[in-house]
mmCIF file of C-alpha atoms in Angstrom:
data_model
loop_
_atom_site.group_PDB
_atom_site.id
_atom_site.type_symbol
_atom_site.label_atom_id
_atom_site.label_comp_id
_atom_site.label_asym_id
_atom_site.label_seq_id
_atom_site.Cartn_x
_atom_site.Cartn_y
_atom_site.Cartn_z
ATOM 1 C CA UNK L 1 25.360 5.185 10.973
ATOM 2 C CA UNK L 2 24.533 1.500 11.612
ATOM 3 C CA UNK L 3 26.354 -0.839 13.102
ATOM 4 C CA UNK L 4 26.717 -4.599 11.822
ATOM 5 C CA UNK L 5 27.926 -7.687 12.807
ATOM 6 C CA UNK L 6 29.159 -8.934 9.183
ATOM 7 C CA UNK L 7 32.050 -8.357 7.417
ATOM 8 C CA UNK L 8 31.024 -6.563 4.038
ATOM 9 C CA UNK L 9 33.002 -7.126 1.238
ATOM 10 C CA UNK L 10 33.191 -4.498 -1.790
ATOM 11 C CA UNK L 11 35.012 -4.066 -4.729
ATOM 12 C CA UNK L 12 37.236 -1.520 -4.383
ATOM 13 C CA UNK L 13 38.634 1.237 -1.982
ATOM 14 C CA UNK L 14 36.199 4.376 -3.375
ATOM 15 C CA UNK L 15 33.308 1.406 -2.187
ATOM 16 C CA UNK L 16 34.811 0.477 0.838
ATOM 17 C CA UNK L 17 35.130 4.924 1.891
ATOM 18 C CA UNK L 18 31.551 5.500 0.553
ATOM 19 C CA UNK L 19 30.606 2.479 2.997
ATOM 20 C CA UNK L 20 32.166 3.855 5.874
ATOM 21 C CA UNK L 21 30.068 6.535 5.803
ATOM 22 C CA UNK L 22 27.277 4.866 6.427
ATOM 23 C CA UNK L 23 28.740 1.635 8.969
ATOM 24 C CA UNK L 24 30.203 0.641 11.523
ATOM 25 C CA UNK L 25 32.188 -2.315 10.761
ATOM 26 C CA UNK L 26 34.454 -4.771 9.455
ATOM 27 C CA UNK L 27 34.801 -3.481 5.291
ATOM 28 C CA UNK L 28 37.369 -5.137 3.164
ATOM 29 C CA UNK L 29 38.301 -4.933 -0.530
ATOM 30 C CA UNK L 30 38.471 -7.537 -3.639
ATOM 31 C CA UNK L 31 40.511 -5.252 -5.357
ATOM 32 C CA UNK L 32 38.462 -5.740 -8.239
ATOM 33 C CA UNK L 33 39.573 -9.454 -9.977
ATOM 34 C CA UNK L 34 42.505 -9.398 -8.526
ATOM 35 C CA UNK L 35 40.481 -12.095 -5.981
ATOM 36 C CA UNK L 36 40.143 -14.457 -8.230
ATOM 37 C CA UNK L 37 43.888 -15.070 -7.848
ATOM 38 C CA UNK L 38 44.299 -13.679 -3.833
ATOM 39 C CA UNK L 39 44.224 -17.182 -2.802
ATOM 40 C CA UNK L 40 45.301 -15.531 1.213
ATOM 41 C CA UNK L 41 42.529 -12.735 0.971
ATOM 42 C CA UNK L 42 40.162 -15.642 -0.309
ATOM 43 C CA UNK L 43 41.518 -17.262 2.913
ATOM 44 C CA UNK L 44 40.816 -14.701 4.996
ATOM 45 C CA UNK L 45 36.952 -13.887 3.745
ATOM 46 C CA UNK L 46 36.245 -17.711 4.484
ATOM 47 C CA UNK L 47 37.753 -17.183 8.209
ATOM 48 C CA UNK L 48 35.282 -13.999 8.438
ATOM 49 C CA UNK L 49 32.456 -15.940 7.073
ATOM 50 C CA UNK L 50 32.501 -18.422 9.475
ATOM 51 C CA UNK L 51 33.244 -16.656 12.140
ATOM 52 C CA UNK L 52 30.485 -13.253 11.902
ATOM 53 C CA UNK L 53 29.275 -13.787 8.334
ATOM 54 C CA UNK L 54 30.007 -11.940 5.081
ATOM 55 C CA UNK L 55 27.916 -9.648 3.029
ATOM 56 C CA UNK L 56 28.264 -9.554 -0.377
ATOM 57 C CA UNK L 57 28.218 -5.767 -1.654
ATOM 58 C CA UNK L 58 29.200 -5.011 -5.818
ATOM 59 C CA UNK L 59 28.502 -3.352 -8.674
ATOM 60 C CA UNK L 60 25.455 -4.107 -10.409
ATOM 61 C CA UNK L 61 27.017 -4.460 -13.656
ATOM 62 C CA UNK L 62 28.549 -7.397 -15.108
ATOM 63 C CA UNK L 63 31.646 -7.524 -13.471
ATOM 64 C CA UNK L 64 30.296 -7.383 -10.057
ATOM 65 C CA UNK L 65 27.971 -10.078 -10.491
ATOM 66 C CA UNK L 66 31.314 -12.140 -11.634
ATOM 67 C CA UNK L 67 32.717 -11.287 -8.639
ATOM 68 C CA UNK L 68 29.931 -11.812 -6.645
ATOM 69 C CA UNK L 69 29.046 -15.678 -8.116
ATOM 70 C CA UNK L 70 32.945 -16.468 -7.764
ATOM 71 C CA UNK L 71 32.758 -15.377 -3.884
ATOM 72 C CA UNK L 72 29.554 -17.368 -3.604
ATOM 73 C CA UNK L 73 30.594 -20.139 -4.776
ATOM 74 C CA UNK L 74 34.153 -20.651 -2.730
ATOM 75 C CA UNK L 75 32.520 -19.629 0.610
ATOM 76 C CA UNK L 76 29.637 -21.907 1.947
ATOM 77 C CA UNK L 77 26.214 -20.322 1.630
ATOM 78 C CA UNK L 78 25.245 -20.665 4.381
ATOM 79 C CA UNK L 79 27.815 -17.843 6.028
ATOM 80 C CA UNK L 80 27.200 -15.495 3.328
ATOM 81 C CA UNK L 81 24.673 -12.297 2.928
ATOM 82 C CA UNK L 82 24.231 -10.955 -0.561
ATOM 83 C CA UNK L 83 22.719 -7.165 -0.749
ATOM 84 C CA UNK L 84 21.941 -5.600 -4.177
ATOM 85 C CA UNK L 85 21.633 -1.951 -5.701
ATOM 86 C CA UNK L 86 19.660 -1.438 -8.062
ATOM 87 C CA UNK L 87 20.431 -0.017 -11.744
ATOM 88 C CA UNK L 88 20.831 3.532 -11.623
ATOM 89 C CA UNK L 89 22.418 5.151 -14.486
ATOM 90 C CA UNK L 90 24.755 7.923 -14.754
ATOM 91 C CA UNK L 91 28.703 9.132 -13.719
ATOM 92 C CA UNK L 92 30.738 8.951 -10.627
ATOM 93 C CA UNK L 93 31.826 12.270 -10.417
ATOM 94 C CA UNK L 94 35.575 11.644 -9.547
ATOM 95 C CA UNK L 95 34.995 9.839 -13.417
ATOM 96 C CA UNK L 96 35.983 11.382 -16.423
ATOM 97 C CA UNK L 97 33.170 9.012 -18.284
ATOM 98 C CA UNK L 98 30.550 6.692 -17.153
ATOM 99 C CA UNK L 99 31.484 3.159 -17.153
ATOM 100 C CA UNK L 100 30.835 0.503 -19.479
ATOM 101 C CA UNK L 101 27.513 -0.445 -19.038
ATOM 102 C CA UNK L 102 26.916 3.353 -17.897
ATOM 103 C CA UNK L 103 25.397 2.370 -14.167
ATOM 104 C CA UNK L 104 26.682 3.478 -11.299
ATOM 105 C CA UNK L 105 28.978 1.744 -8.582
ATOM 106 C CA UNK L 106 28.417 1.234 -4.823
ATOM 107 C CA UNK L 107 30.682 4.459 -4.484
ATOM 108 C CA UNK L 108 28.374 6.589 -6.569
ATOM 109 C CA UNK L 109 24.620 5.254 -5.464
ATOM 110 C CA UNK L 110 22.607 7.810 -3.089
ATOM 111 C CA UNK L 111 23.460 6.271 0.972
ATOM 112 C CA UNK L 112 19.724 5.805 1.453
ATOM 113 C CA UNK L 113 19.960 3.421 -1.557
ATOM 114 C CA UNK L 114 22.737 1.655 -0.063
ATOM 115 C CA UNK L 115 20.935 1.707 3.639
ATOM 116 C CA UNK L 116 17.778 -0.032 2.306
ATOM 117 C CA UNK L 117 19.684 -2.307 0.398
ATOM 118 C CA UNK L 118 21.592 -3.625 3.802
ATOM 119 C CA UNK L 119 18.414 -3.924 5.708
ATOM 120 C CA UNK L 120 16.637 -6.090 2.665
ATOM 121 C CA UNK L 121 19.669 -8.022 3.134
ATOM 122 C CA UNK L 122 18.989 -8.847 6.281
ATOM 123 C CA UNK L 123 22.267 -7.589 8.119
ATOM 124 C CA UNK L 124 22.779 -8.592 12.026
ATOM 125 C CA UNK L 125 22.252 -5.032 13.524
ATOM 126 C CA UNK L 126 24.709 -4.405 16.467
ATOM 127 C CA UNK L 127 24.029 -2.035 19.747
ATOM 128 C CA UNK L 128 27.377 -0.702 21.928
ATOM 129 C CA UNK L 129 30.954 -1.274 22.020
ATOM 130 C CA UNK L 130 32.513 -2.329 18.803
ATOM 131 C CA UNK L 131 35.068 -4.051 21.909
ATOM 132 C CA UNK L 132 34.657 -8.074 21.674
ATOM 133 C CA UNK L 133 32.637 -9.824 24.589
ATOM 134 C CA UNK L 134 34.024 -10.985 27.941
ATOM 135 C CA UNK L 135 36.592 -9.593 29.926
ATOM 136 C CA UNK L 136 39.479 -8.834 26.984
ATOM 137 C CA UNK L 137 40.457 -5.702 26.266
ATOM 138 C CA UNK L 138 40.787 -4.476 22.517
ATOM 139 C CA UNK L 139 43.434 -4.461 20.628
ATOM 140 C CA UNK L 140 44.592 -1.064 19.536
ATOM 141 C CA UNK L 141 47.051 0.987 16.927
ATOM 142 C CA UNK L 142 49.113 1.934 20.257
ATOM 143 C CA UNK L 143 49.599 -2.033 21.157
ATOM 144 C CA UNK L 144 51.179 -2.428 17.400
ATOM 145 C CA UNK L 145 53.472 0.625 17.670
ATOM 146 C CA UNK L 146 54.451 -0.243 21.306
ATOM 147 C CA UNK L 147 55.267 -3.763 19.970
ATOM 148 C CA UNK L 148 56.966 -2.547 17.235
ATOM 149 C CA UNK L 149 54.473 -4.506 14.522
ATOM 150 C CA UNK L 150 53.783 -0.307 12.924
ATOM 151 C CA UNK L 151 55.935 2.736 12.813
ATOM 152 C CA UNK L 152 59.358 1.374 13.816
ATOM 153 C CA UNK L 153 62.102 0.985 11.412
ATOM 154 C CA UNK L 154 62.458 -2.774 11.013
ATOM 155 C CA UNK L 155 58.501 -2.983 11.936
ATOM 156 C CA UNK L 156 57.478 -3.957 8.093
ATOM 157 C CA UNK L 157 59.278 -7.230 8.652
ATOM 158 C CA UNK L 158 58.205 -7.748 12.139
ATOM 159 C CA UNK L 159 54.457 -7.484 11.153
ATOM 160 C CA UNK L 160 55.094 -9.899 8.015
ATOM 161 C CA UNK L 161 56.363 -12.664 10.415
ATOM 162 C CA UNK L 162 53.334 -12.210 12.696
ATOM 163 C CA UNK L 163 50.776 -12.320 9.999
ATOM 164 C CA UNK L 164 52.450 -15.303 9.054
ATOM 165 C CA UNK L 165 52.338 -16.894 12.165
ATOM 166 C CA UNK L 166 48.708 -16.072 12.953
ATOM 167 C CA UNK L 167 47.880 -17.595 9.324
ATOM 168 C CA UNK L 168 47.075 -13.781 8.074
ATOM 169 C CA UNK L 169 47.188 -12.306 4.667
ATOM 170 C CA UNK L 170 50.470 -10.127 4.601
ATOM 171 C CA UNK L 171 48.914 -7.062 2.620
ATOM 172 C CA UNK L 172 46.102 -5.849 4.818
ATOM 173 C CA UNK L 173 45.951 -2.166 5.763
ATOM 174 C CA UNK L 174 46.873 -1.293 9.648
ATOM 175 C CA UNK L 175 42.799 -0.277 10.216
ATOM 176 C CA UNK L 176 42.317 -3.781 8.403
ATOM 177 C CA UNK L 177 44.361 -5.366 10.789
ATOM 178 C CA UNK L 178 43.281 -4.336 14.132
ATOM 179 C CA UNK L 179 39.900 -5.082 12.998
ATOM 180 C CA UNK L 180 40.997 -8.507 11.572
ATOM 181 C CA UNK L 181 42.712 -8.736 15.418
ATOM 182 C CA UNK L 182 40.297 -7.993 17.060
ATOM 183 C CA UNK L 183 37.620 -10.679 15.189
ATOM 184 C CA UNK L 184 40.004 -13.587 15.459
ATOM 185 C CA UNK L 185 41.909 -13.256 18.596
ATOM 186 C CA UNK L 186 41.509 -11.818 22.466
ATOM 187 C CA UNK L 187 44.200 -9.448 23.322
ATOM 188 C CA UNK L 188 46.334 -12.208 25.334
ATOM 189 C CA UNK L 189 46.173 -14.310 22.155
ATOM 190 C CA UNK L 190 47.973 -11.509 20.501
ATOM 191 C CA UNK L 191 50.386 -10.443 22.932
ATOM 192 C CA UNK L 192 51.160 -14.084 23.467
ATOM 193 C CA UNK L 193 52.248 -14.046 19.718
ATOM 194 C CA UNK L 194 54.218 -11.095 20.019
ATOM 195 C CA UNK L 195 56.120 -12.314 22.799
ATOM 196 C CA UNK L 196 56.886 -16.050 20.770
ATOM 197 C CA UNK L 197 58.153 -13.625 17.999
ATOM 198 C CA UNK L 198 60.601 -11.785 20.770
ATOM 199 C CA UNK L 199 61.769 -14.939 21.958
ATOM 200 C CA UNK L 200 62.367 -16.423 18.031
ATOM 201 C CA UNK L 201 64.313 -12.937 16.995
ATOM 202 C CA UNK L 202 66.271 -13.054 20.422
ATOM 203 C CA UNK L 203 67.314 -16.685 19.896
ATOM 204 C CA UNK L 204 68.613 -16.084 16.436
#
């Protein structure tokens, strides 16, 4: 497993579990062309970009390569990585039949494929602590349940009014969001937020 400073962007969530096989690292999801009208996940991948870089990972069929000239053309080139498997033709075995155009997806292609195709890309290989730099700690799933953001009973509406407030989409997965935390802010950042969002529910 390799560990990389970009945030890689797939198509879909079979990509993004094949992926994490193989990385260690930020791994979100277009969910397919639904992107093209996710104006807050479109948001988000131009906050990543300039902030550790993208790396463009789809299909090699046609609809990846639309999805791959729409997301390089709304985020500046110069924060964005584009890696490329090659044709390979057959069936994704959780697939009843092969797809359109009969190639496989990033979910089906052999991890050595996908491996090369990273390093011809030129990813920003990464030694140690996924942990950000300096003297912060991280931000962990125990800090969101302790501050009620995940697993309390009102904690779906708490965690929609601090996404909102730290300018984050509202759909992102809890894994998604740590790591999405942990990019953007230091752990007193975030606790600072949680505390203006006590203060705002308290005064109500």
């Amino acid at each position: 497993m390799i560990k990389i400073k970009e945030a890689v962007i797939v198509e879909g969530r079979y990509d993004k579990i094949k992926l994490s096989s193989l990385i260690d690292g930020l791994i979100l999801e277009t969910d397919g062309f639904a992107i093209f009208s996710n104006k807050e996940r479109l948001k988000l991948f131009r906050r990543l970009a300039e902030t550790r870089g993208l790396l463009i990972l789809t299909d090699s069929d046609g609809a990846g390569f639309v999805i791959r000239r729409y997301l390089g053309g709304a985020i500046p080139k110069q924060y964005v990585k584009h890696a490329y498997i090659p044709d390979l033709f057959g069936k994704e075995s959780r697939k009843a039949q092969p797809s359109k155009e009969g190639k496989l997806g990033v979910e089906g292609v052999p991890k050595q494929v996908i491996l090369e195709a990273l390093i011809r890309a030129g990813v920003t290989l990464e030694e140690g602590s996924s942990a950000p730099e300096g003297p912060s700690k991280p931000i962990t799933a125990a800090d969101l349940y302790e501050d009620g953001i995940t697993g309390r009973t009102d904690s779906k509406r708490r965690r929609g009014r601090l996404l909102k407030a730290l300018d984050l989409p509202e759909h992102l997965s809890t894994g998604a969001l740590l790591e999405v935390l942990n990019t953007f802010y230091r752990k007193e950042e975030y606790q600072a937020a949680v505390e203006r969002l006590y203060k705002e529910e308290r005064s109500i």
